[in-house]
Amino acid sequence: MATRGFPEGFAWGAATASYQIEGSVTADGRGASIWDTFAHTPGKVLNGENGDVAVDHYARYAEDVALMGSLGLNAYRFSLSWPRIQPGGRGVNGAGLDFYKRLVDELLEQGITPYATLYHWDLPQELQDAGGWPERDTAYRFAEYAQVAHEALSDRVKHWMTVNEPWCAAFLGYGSGDHAPGLRSSAQAVRAAHHLLLAHGLAAPLLKANDCLVGAAPNLYAVTPVSDSEADLDAARRIDGLQNRFFLDALLRGSYPEDVVADLEPFGFADVVQPGDLDLIGGKVDFLGINYYSRHTVSADPDAAGMVATSPFASASPWPGAESVAFVNAGRPVTDMGWEVDPGGLHEILTRVAKEYPSVPLYITENGAAYVDTVADGGVDDQERLDYIEAHLAACHDAIADGVPLKGYFAWSFLDNFEWGWGYGKRFGLVYVDYETQVRIPKSSAHWYGRVARHNGLS
Ligand SMILES: OC[C@@H]1[C@@H](O)[C@H](O)[C@@H](O)c2nc(CNc3ccccc3)cn21
C-alpha cells in the first residue's frame, strides 16, 4: 500500500524515441532521416556510432512490451518515425504504419495506454534537403504526416504529442550544430523554432478528431542566477526566456514574450512570424508534456561559450540567446551527463507552470538519469538512478498536493538506447541492454518503479 498515493488513474509510464531504439533503418520501405545522415557523418557521434541497429526494437517490440507489462507499467510514450511512415516526407508507406499498428495492439493487449509523439527529431532527409525546419513549408508537410498517422492509429491511440523539445530540434540542430542536421546558424535556428511551433499549430486541430487528446513536450528547466547582480539576473532572464517562456507562451497563450523577441531580433526573428501564426499555435493543447532533467545555474560571462553539455564534442558556437552566458555547477551531485540532480527544480517548474498557465493538465513526459551501470550476478543494481527517480516522484507528489494538475509520469527511458551525440556511451534505461547480444536485464530501478506503478504511489 502506498503511503504517498497518487491520484486514481495516474499514468505510470516510460518513454522512448524511434531513432534511439528501433534500428531496422531500411526495413519495409523506411527512408533516411537527418539523424541517419548526421550519425553517419564522421565526427558527429562518439565512436562513430549510429542508430542502424540501436536496440533492435523494430524486431523485438513484442518482447519489450511484454516486459513493460510484467513490470507493471500502465502507459508507454514512444515516437513515430516520420521517414518510416512517409519515406521522403510524402505519401504513405503502409508497411511502416503496420509496425506501429502491431506495437499499439501489443500495448493494448497488455493493458498499457499508448502515448504517441509524432516528431522526436528524425526529419525525413529529403525535407531537410528542401530546407528543413527553417523552411516554412516543412510545417505543412508535418501537418500532412500527422493526418496520415492519425487516420491509421486514432482508433487505438488517443493521446498524441506533436513535437518533442522544439528547443533542442531548433537550437541544437540548427544553432550549435550538436544535433542533426548539424547546422550552425542562429538565423536558421530561430526560423526552425517558429516553424516547429507552427507545425504543432497546424497539426493539433487535426489530431483532436476521433476523441483524441493532443499535447506537446517541451524541455523545461528551473533557472537560477549565481548572484543577484544586474548582469546575472539578466543572464537568467535570457535563458529562462529562450528555454521556457518562448515555448510556453506560444503554446499556451498564443504569443511570444516581448523580451525574447527583442533578444532574437539580431537573428531576424521578426521576419519569420506571419500574421495569424500565433493564433494557430496557441491554446490548442489538451495537455502539456514537460521534459525535466535539471536546473540551469547561470552567470553573465562575456567569455562564455554559452553551451551546456549536449554532446561530447565541444561546440564552437552557442545557441542563439546564450552568448555570454556561463552555465555553472552549483555544487549539487551530478549524473553521468554532468547534469545536476535537483528535484526541487521539478517542483518549481510544475508549480510555476500551473500558476502562470492555469487549467492545463500536465504530464512529466521525460525525467530520468544516466549513470554508469554494471551487470553483476545477472542483475544491475542502479541505486543512484532509483534514488533520482524517487526524489523526482516525491517532488511530483508534493506538487500535486499543492494543486498541480499532474496526470502522469514517464521515466526516460524504458531501455538503454542511442543517446544522440554520445552514442551508446550513456545509459538512461530502467532496463539494461547488452548491445552485443541485445539481451534485456531489468535494473533494480525497473523492479522498484514497477512496484510504484502497481501501488500507485511511493512508500
Ligand atoms: O538526454 C536524455 C534524453 C534524450 O535521450 C531524449 O531523446 C530527449 O528527449 C531528451 N531531452 C533531454 C533534455 N534536454 C537536452 C539537453 C541537451 C541535449 C539533449 C537534450 C534529455 N533527453
Coordinates of C-alpha atoms and ligand atoms in Angstrom, one line a residue:
M1 CA 0.0 0.0 0.0
A2 CA 1.4 3.4 -0.9
T3 CA 1.8 5.9 1.9
R4 CA 2.3 8.7 -0.6
G5 CA -0.5 7.9 -3.0
F6 CA -1.1 9.5 -6.4
P7 CA -4.5 10.3 -7.9
E8 CA -6.6 7.5 -9.3
G9 CA -5.8 6.8 -12.9
F10 CA -2.3 8.3 -12.8
A11 CA -0.3 7.3 -15.8
W12 CA 2.8 5.4 -14.8
G13 CA 5.0 5.0 -17.9
A14 CA 8.3 5.1 -19.6
A15 CA 9.4 6.9 -22.7
T16 CA 11.5 6.1 -25.8
A17 CA 12.0 7.6 -29.3
S18 CA 12.1 5.9 -32.7
Y19 CA 15.6 6.7 -33.9
Q20 CA 17.0 5.8 -30.4
I21 CA 15.6 2.3 -30.2
E22 CA 14.1 0.9 -33.4
G23 CA 17.1 0.1 -35.7
S24 CA 16.0 -1.6 -39.0
V25 CA 16.6 1.7 -40.7
T26 CA 15.9 0.3 -44.2
A27 CA 13.3 -2.3 -43.4
D28 CA 9.8 -2.2 -45.0
G29 CA 10.4 0.9 -47.0
R30 CA 11.8 3.3 -44.3
G31 CA 13.5 6.3 -45.8
A32 CA 16.5 8.1 -44.4
S33 CA 16.2 10.7 -41.6
I34 CA 18.5 13.6 -40.8
W35 CA 19.8 11.5 -37.9
D36 CA 20.7 8.7 -40.2
T37 CA 22.8 11.2 -42.2
F38 CA 24.2 13.0 -39.2
A39 CA 25.2 9.8 -37.3
H40 CA 27.0 8.5 -40.4
T41 CA 28.9 11.7 -40.7
P42 CA 32.4 11.3 -39.2
G43 CA 33.0 13.3 -36.0
K44 CA 29.3 13.9 -35.1
V45 CA 28.7 10.9 -32.8
L46 CA 31.1 9.5 -30.2
N47 CA 33.0 6.4 -31.6
G48 CA 31.2 6.9 -34.9
E49 CA 28.1 5.1 -33.5
N50 CA 24.7 5.3 -35.1
G51 CA 21.1 4.0 -34.9
D52 CA 21.3 1.4 -37.7
V53 CA 20.7 -1.4 -35.2
A54 CA 20.1 0.6 -31.9
V55 CA 18.4 -1.8 -29.5
D56 CA 16.6 -3.7 -32.3
H57 CA 13.2 -2.7 -31.0
Y58 CA 11.6 -2.9 -34.5
A59 CA 12.1 -6.6 -34.3
R60 CA 11.8 -7.1 -30.5
Y61 CA 8.8 -4.8 -29.8
A62 CA 6.6 -7.7 -28.6
E63 CA 9.3 -8.8 -26.1
D64 CA 9.8 -5.2 -24.9
V65 CA 6.0 -4.6 -24.4
A66 CA 5.7 -7.9 -22.6
L67 CA 8.4 -6.7 -20.2
M68 CA 6.6 -3.4 -19.7
G69 CA 3.5 -5.3 -18.7
S70 CA 5.3 -7.8 -16.4
L71 CA 6.9 -4.9 -14.6
G72 CA 3.6 -3.2 -14.1
L73 CA 3.7 0.0 -16.3
N74 CA 0.3 1.2 -17.4
A75 CA 1.4 3.7 -20.0
Y76 CA 4.1 4.0 -22.7
R77 CA 5.4 7.0 -24.6
F78 CA 7.0 6.3 -27.9
S79 CA 7.6 8.3 -31.1
L80 CA 6.6 7.5 -34.7
S81 CA 9.4 7.5 -37.3
W82 CA 8.3 10.1 -39.9
P83 CA 10.5 8.6 -42.6
R84 CA 9.1 5.1 -41.8
I85 CA 5.6 6.4 -42.4
Q86 CA 6.4 8.9 -45.2
P87 CA 9.7 8.0 -46.9
G88 CA 10.9 11.2 -48.4
G89 CA 8.3 13.1 -46.4
R90 CA 5.4 12.5 -48.6
G91 CA 2.9 9.7 -49.4
V92 CA 2.0 6.8 -47.2
N93 CA 4.2 3.7 -46.5
G94 CA 1.6 1.1 -45.3
A95 CA 4.3 -1.3 -44.1
G96 CA 5.7 1.5 -41.9
L97 CA 2.3 2.2 -40.4
D98 CA 1.7 -1.5 -39.9
F99 CA 4.6 -1.7 -37.5
Y100 CA 3.0 0.9 -35.2
K101 CA -0.3 -0.9 -35.5
R102 CA 1.4 -4.0 -34.3
L103 CA 3.1 -2.1 -31.5
V104 CA -0.1 -0.5 -30.3
D105 CA -2.0 -3.7 -30.4
E106 CA 0.6 -5.3 -28.2
L107 CA 0.4 -2.4 -25.8
L108 CA -3.4 -2.5 -25.6
E109 CA -3.2 -6.3 -25.1
Q110 CA -1.0 -5.7 -22.1
G111 CA -3.3 -3.0 -20.7
I112 CA -0.8 -0.3 -21.4
T113 CA -2.1 3.0 -22.7
P114 CA -0.1 4.3 -25.8
Y115 CA 1.1 7.9 -25.9
A116 CA 2.4 8.7 -29.4
T117 CA 4.9 11.5 -30.2
L118 CA 4.9 12.5 -33.9
Y119 CA 8.2 14.2 -34.0
H120 CA 11.2 13.2 -31.9
W121 CA 13.8 14.7 -34.2
D122 CA 14.0 12.3 -37.2
L123 CA 13.0 14.6 -40.0
P124 CA 13.0 12.8 -43.4
Q125 CA 16.3 13.8 -45.1
E126 CA 14.5 14.8 -48.3
L127 CA 12.6 17.5 -46.4
Q128 CA 15.9 18.8 -44.9
D129 CA 17.3 18.8 -48.5
A130 CA 14.3 21.1 -49.3
G131 CA 15.2 23.5 -46.4
G132 CA 14.3 21.6 -43.3
W133 CA 12.7 23.4 -40.3
P134 CA 13.9 26.8 -41.3
E135 CA 11.7 26.4 -44.4
R136 CA 8.0 27.2 -43.6
D137 CA 6.7 24.5 -46.0
T138 CA 8.1 21.8 -43.6
A139 CA 5.4 22.8 -41.1
Y140 CA 2.7 22.0 -43.7
R141 CA 4.4 18.7 -44.6
F142 CA 4.3 17.9 -40.8
A143 CA 0.5 18.5 -40.7
E144 CA 0.1 16.1 -43.6
Y145 CA 2.2 13.5 -41.9
A146 CA 0.2 14.0 -38.7
Q147 CA -3.0 13.4 -40.6
V148 CA -1.7 10.2 -42.2
A149 CA -0.6 8.8 -38.8
H150 CA -3.8 9.9 -37.0
E151 CA -6.0 8.3 -39.7
A152 CA -4.2 5.0 -39.3
L153 CA -3.9 4.9 -35.5
S154 CA -6.5 7.1 -33.8
D155 CA -9.0 4.3 -33.3
R156 CA -6.4 2.9 -30.8
V157 CA -4.2 5.8 -29.9
K158 CA -6.0 8.6 -28.0
H159 CA -3.1 10.6 -26.6
W160 CA -0.9 12.4 -29.2
M161 CA 2.1 14.8 -28.8
T162 CA 3.1 16.8 -31.8
V163 CA 6.7 17.8 -31.2
N164 CA 9.3 16.7 -28.7
E165 CA 11.5 19.5 -27.4
P166 CA 11.3 22.1 -30.2
W167 CA 14.2 23.9 -28.4
C168 CA 16.5 21.0 -29.0
A169 CA 15.4 20.4 -32.5
A170 CA 15.9 24.1 -33.4
F171 CA 18.8 25.3 -31.3
L172 CA 20.9 22.2 -31.2
G173 CA 20.1 21.1 -34.8
Y174 CA 20.5 24.5 -36.5
G175 CA 22.2 26.7 -33.9
S176 CA 25.0 24.9 -32.1
G177 CA 25.1 22.1 -34.6
D178 CA 25.4 19.4 -31.9
H179 CA 22.4 17.6 -33.2
A180 CA 21.1 16.8 -36.7
P181 CA 21.2 18.3 -39.2
G182 CA 24.3 19.9 -37.6
L183 CA 24.0 23.4 -38.9
R184 CA 25.4 26.5 -37.2
S185 CA 23.2 29.5 -37.9
S186 CA 21.4 31.5 -35.4
A187 CA 19.1 32.9 -38.1
Q188 CA 18.2 29.3 -39.2
A189 CA 17.7 28.2 -35.6
V190 CA 15.1 30.9 -34.8
R191 CA 13.3 30.2 -38.1
A192 CA 13.3 26.5 -37.1
A193 CA 11.9 27.2 -33.7
H194 CA 8.9 29.1 -35.0
H195 CA 8.2 26.6 -37.8
L196 CA 8.3 23.7 -35.3
L197 CA 5.6 25.6 -33.2
L198 CA 3.7 26.4 -36.4
A199 CA 3.8 22.7 -37.3
H200 CA 2.2 22.0 -33.9
G201 CA -0.5 24.5 -34.5
L202 CA -1.3 23.2 -37.9
A203 CA -1.5 19.6 -36.8
A204 CA -3.1 20.0 -33.4
P205 CA -6.7 20.5 -34.6
L206 CA -6.4 17.5 -36.9
L207 CA -5.2 15.3 -34.1
K208 CA -8.3 16.0 -31.9
A209 CA -10.6 14.1 -34.2
N210 CA -11.9 10.7 -33.1
D211 CA -12.0 11.7 -29.4
C212 CA -8.2 12.2 -29.2
L213 CA -6.2 14.5 -26.9
V214 CA -3.3 16.5 -28.1
G215 CA -0.2 17.9 -26.4
A216 CA 3.4 18.8 -26.9
A217 CA 6.5 18.0 -24.9
P218 CA 8.9 21.0 -24.4
N219 CA 12.0 20.6 -22.2
L220 CA 11.8 23.0 -19.3
Y221 CA 14.5 23.9 -16.8
A222 CA 14.5 25.7 -13.5
V223 CA 16.8 28.7 -14.0
T224 CA 18.7 30.5 -11.3
P225 CA 21.3 33.3 -11.4
V226 CA 24.6 32.7 -9.5
S227 CA 24.1 36.2 -7.9
D228 CA 21.5 39.0 -7.8
S229 CA 23.8 41.3 -9.8
E230 CA 22.1 43.0 -12.7
A231 CA 24.2 41.1 -15.2
D232 CA 23.5 37.7 -13.7
L233 CA 19.8 38.4 -13.3
D234 CA 19.7 39.4 -17.0
A235 CA 21.5 36.2 -18.0
A236 CA 18.9 34.2 -16.1
R237 CA 16.1 36.2 -17.7
R238 CA 17.5 35.4 -21.2
I239 CA 18.0 31.7 -20.6
D240 CA 14.6 31.3 -18.9
G241 CA 13.1 33.3 -21.8
L242 CA 14.5 31.3 -24.6
Q243 CA 14.4 27.9 -22.9
N244 CA 11.0 28.1 -21.2
R245 CA 8.8 31.2 -21.8
F246 CA 9.3 31.3 -25.6
F247 CA 7.7 27.9 -25.9
L248 CA 5.2 28.1 -23.0
D249 CA 3.8 31.4 -24.1
A250 CA 3.5 30.4 -27.7
L251 CA 1.8 27.0 -27.0
L252 CA -0.4 28.1 -24.1
R253 CA -1.1 31.8 -24.7
G254 CA -0.6 32.2 -28.5
S255 CA 2.1 34.9 -28.0
Y256 CA 5.9 35.3 -27.8
P257 CA 7.4 37.1 -24.8
E258 CA 8.4 40.6 -25.9
D259 CA 11.8 40.4 -24.2
V260 CA 12.7 37.2 -26.0
V261 CA 11.5 38.6 -29.4
A262 CA 13.9 41.5 -28.7
D263 CA 16.8 39.2 -27.8
L264 CA 16.2 37.3 -31.1
E265 CA 15.9 40.4 -33.3
P266 CA 19.6 40.3 -34.3
F267 CA 18.8 36.9 -35.9
G268 CA 15.9 38.2 -38.0
F269 CA 13.1 36.7 -35.9
A270 CA 10.6 39.4 -36.7
D271 CA 10.6 38.3 -40.4
V272 CA 9.7 34.7 -39.5
V273 CA 6.3 35.1 -37.9
Q274 CA 3.4 35.7 -40.3
P275 CA 0.0 37.2 -39.4
G276 CA -2.2 34.6 -37.9
D277 CA 0.6 32.2 -37.0
L278 CA 0.4 32.7 -33.3
D279 CA -3.4 32.3 -33.3
L280 CA -2.8 28.9 -35.0
I281 CA -0.2 27.9 -32.4
G282 CA -1.7 29.0 -29.1
G283 CA -4.3 27.3 -26.9
K284 CA -4.6 24.1 -28.9
V285 CA -3.3 21.6 -26.3
D286 CA -5.5 19.4 -24.2
F287 CA -2.4 18.6 -22.0
L288 CA 1.2 19.8 -21.8
G289 CA 4.1 17.4 -21.5
I290 CA 7.1 18.6 -19.6
N291 CA 10.5 17.0 -20.0
Y292 CA 12.5 17.9 -16.9
Y293 CA 16.1 16.8 -16.0
S294 CA 17.8 19.6 -14.1
R295 CA 18.3 23.2 -13.2
H296 CA 20.4 25.8 -15.1
T297 CA 22.5 27.9 -12.8
V298 CA 23.8 30.8 -14.9
S299 CA 26.1 33.8 -14.8
A300 CA 26.9 36.6 -17.2
D301 CA 30.4 36.0 -18.6
P302 CA 31.5 37.8 -21.8
D303 CA 34.0 35.0 -22.5
A304 CA 31.5 32.2 -22.0
A305 CA 30.7 29.8 -24.9
G306 CA 27.0 29.6 -23.8
M307 CA 26.9 25.8 -24.0
V308 CA 25.6 23.1 -21.8
A309 CA 27.0 19.6 -22.2
T310 CA 24.8 18.5 -25.2
S311 CA 27.4 16.4 -26.9
P312 CA 30.9 15.1 -26.3
F313 CA 32.3 17.5 -28.9
A314 CA 32.8 21.0 -27.6
S315 CA 30.6 23.1 -29.7
A316 CA 32.3 26.1 -31.2
S317 CA 29.1 28.2 -31.4
P318 CA 26.5 28.8 -28.7
W319 CA 22.8 28.5 -29.4
P320 CA 21.2 31.9 -30.1
G321 CA 20.5 33.9 -26.9
A322 CA 23.1 32.1 -24.9
E323 CA 26.0 34.2 -25.9
S324 CA 28.0 35.5 -22.9
V325 CA 26.2 33.2 -20.5
A326 CA 28.1 30.7 -18.4
F327 CA 26.3 27.5 -17.2
V328 CA 27.8 26.7 -13.8
N329 CA 27.6 23.8 -11.4
A330 CA 26.1 24.9 -8.1
G331 CA 27.7 22.1 -6.2
R332 CA 24.9 19.5 -6.3
P333 CA 25.6 15.9 -7.2
V334 CA 25.6 15.3 -10.9
T335 CA 24.6 12.4 -13.2
D336 CA 26.8 10.7 -15.8
M337 CA 25.8 13.5 -18.2
G338 CA 27.2 16.1 -15.8
W339 CA 23.6 17.4 -15.1
E340 CA 22.9 18.5 -11.6
V341 CA 20.4 16.4 -9.6
D342 CA 17.7 18.9 -8.4
P343 CA 14.3 17.5 -7.7
G344 CA 13.4 20.9 -6.2
G345 CA 13.6 22.3 -9.7
L346 CA 10.9 19.9 -10.8
H347 CA 8.6 21.1 -8.1
E348 CA 9.5 24.7 -9.0
I349 CA 8.7 24.2 -12.7
L350 CA 5.4 22.3 -12.0
T351 CA 4.1 24.9 -9.6
R352 CA 5.2 27.8 -11.9
V353 CA 3.5 26.3 -15.0
A354 CA 0.3 25.5 -13.0
K355 CA 0.2 29.1 -11.7
E356 CA 1.3 31.0 -14.8
Y357 CA -0.6 28.8 -17.3
P358 CA -3.6 27.6 -15.3
S359 CA -6.1 24.8 -16.2
V360 CA -3.8 22.8 -18.4
P361 CA -3.4 19.1 -17.4
L362 CA 0.3 18.3 -17.1
Y363 CA 2.4 15.1 -17.6
I364 CA 6.1 14.6 -16.9
T365 CA 6.8 13.2 -20.3
E366 CA 10.5 12.7 -19.6
N367 CA 12.5 12.5 -16.4
G368 CA 15.5 10.2 -15.7
A369 CA 19.2 9.9 -15.3
A370 CA 22.3 8.4 -16.9
Y371 CA 24.6 6.6 -14.6
V372 CA 27.3 4.0 -15.2
D373 CA 25.7 0.6 -14.9
T374 CA 27.4 -2.7 -14.1
V375 CA 26.0 -6.2 -14.6
A376 CA 26.7 -8.5 -11.6
D377 CA 25.2 -11.9 -10.9
G378 CA 22.8 -11.4 -13.8
G379 CA 21.4 -8.2 -12.4
V380 CA 22.1 -4.4 -12.4
D381 CA 22.0 -2.6 -9.1
D382 CA 21.3 1.1 -10.1
Q383 CA 20.6 2.6 -6.8
E384 CA 21.6 6.1 -7.9
R385 CA 19.0 6.1 -10.8
L386 CA 16.4 4.7 -8.4
D387 CA 17.1 7.4 -5.9
Y388 CA 17.0 10.1 -8.7
I389 CA 13.6 8.9 -9.8
E390 CA 12.2 8.5 -6.3
A391 CA 13.3 12.1 -5.4
H392 CA 11.6 13.5 -8.5
L393 CA 8.5 11.5 -7.9
A394 CA 8.4 12.9 -4.4
A395 CA 8.6 16.4 -5.9
C396 CA 5.7 15.4 -8.2
H397 CA 3.7 14.2 -5.2
D398 CA 4.3 17.5 -3.4
A399 CA 3.3 19.4 -6.5
I400 CA 0.0 17.5 -6.7
A401 CA -0.6 18.3 -3.0
D402 CA 0.0 21.9 -3.9
G403 CA -2.8 21.7 -6.5
V404 CA -0.8 21.0 -9.7
P405 CA -3.0 19.0 -12.2
L406 CA -0.3 16.4 -12.9
K407 CA -1.8 13.3 -14.6
G408 CA 1.2 11.1 -15.3
Y409 CA 4.9 10.5 -15.3
F410 CA 7.1 8.8 -17.9
A411 CA 10.6 7.7 -16.9
W412 CA 13.3 8.4 -19.5
S413 CA 14.0 5.8 -20.7
F414 CA 12.5 2.3 -20.8
L415 CA 15.6 0.8 -22.4
D416 CA 19.2 1.9 -22.6
N417 CA 19.5 3.3 -26.1
F418 CA 21.3 5.6 -28.6
E419 CA 22.0 8.8 -26.7
W420 CA 22.4 11.1 -29.7
G421 CA 25.9 12.6 -29.8
W422 CA 27.1 10.3 -27.0
G423 CA 26.1 7.2 -29.0
Y424 CA 25.7 4.2 -26.7
G425 CA 28.0 5.7 -24.0
K426 CA 25.3 7.0 -21.7
R427 CA 22.7 4.7 -20.2
F428 CA 19.3 6.1 -19.1
G429 CA 17.3 2.9 -19.2
L430 CA 15.2 1.3 -16.5
V431 CA 16.2 -1.8 -18.4
Y432 CA 19.8 -2.6 -19.2
V433 CA 20.6 -3.6 -22.8
D434 CA 23.7 -5.7 -23.7
Y435 CA 24.5 -4.1 -27.0
E436 CA 26.4 -7.2 -28.2
T437 CA 23.6 -9.6 -27.6
Q438 CA 20.5 -7.3 -27.3
V439 CA 19.7 -9.2 -24.1
R440 CA 17.5 -7.1 -21.8
I441 CA 18.1 -7.0 -18.0
P442 CA 15.6 -5.1 -15.8
K443 CA 17.7 -2.9 -13.4
S444 CA 16.8 -2.5 -9.7
S445 CA 15.1 0.8 -10.7
A446 CA 12.8 -1.1 -13.1
H447 CA 11.6 -3.5 -10.5
W448 CA 11.1 -0.7 -8.0
Y449 CA 9.4 1.6 -10.4
G450 CA 7.0 -1.2 -11.4
R451 CA 6.0 -1.7 -7.8
V452 CA 5.4 2.1 -7.5
A453 CA 3.2 1.9 -10.6
R454 CA 1.2 -1.1 -9.3
H455 CA 0.7 0.5 -5.9
N456 CA 0.0 3.9 -7.5
G457 CA 2.4 5.7 -5.2
L458 CA 5.5 5.9 -3.1
S459 CA 6.1 4.1 0.2
Ligands
LIG1 O1 19.4 13.1 -22.9 C1 18.4 12.2 -22.5 C2 17.1 12.5 -23.2 C3 17.2 12.1 -24.7 O2 17.6 10.7 -24.9 C4 15.8 12.3 -25.3 O3 15.7 11.8 -26.6 C5 15.4 13.8 -25.3 O4 14.0 14.0 -25.5 C6 16.0 14.5 -24.1 N1 15.8 15.7 -23.8 C7 16.5 16.0 -22.7 C8 16.7 17.3 -22.1 N2 17.4 18.2 -22.8 C9 18.6 18.0 -23.6 C10 19.6 18.8 -23.4 C11 20.8 18.6 -24.1 C12 20.8 17.7 -25.1 C13 19.7 16.8 -25.3 C14 18.6 17.0 -24.5 C15 17.1 14.8 -22.3 N3 16.7 13.9 -23.2

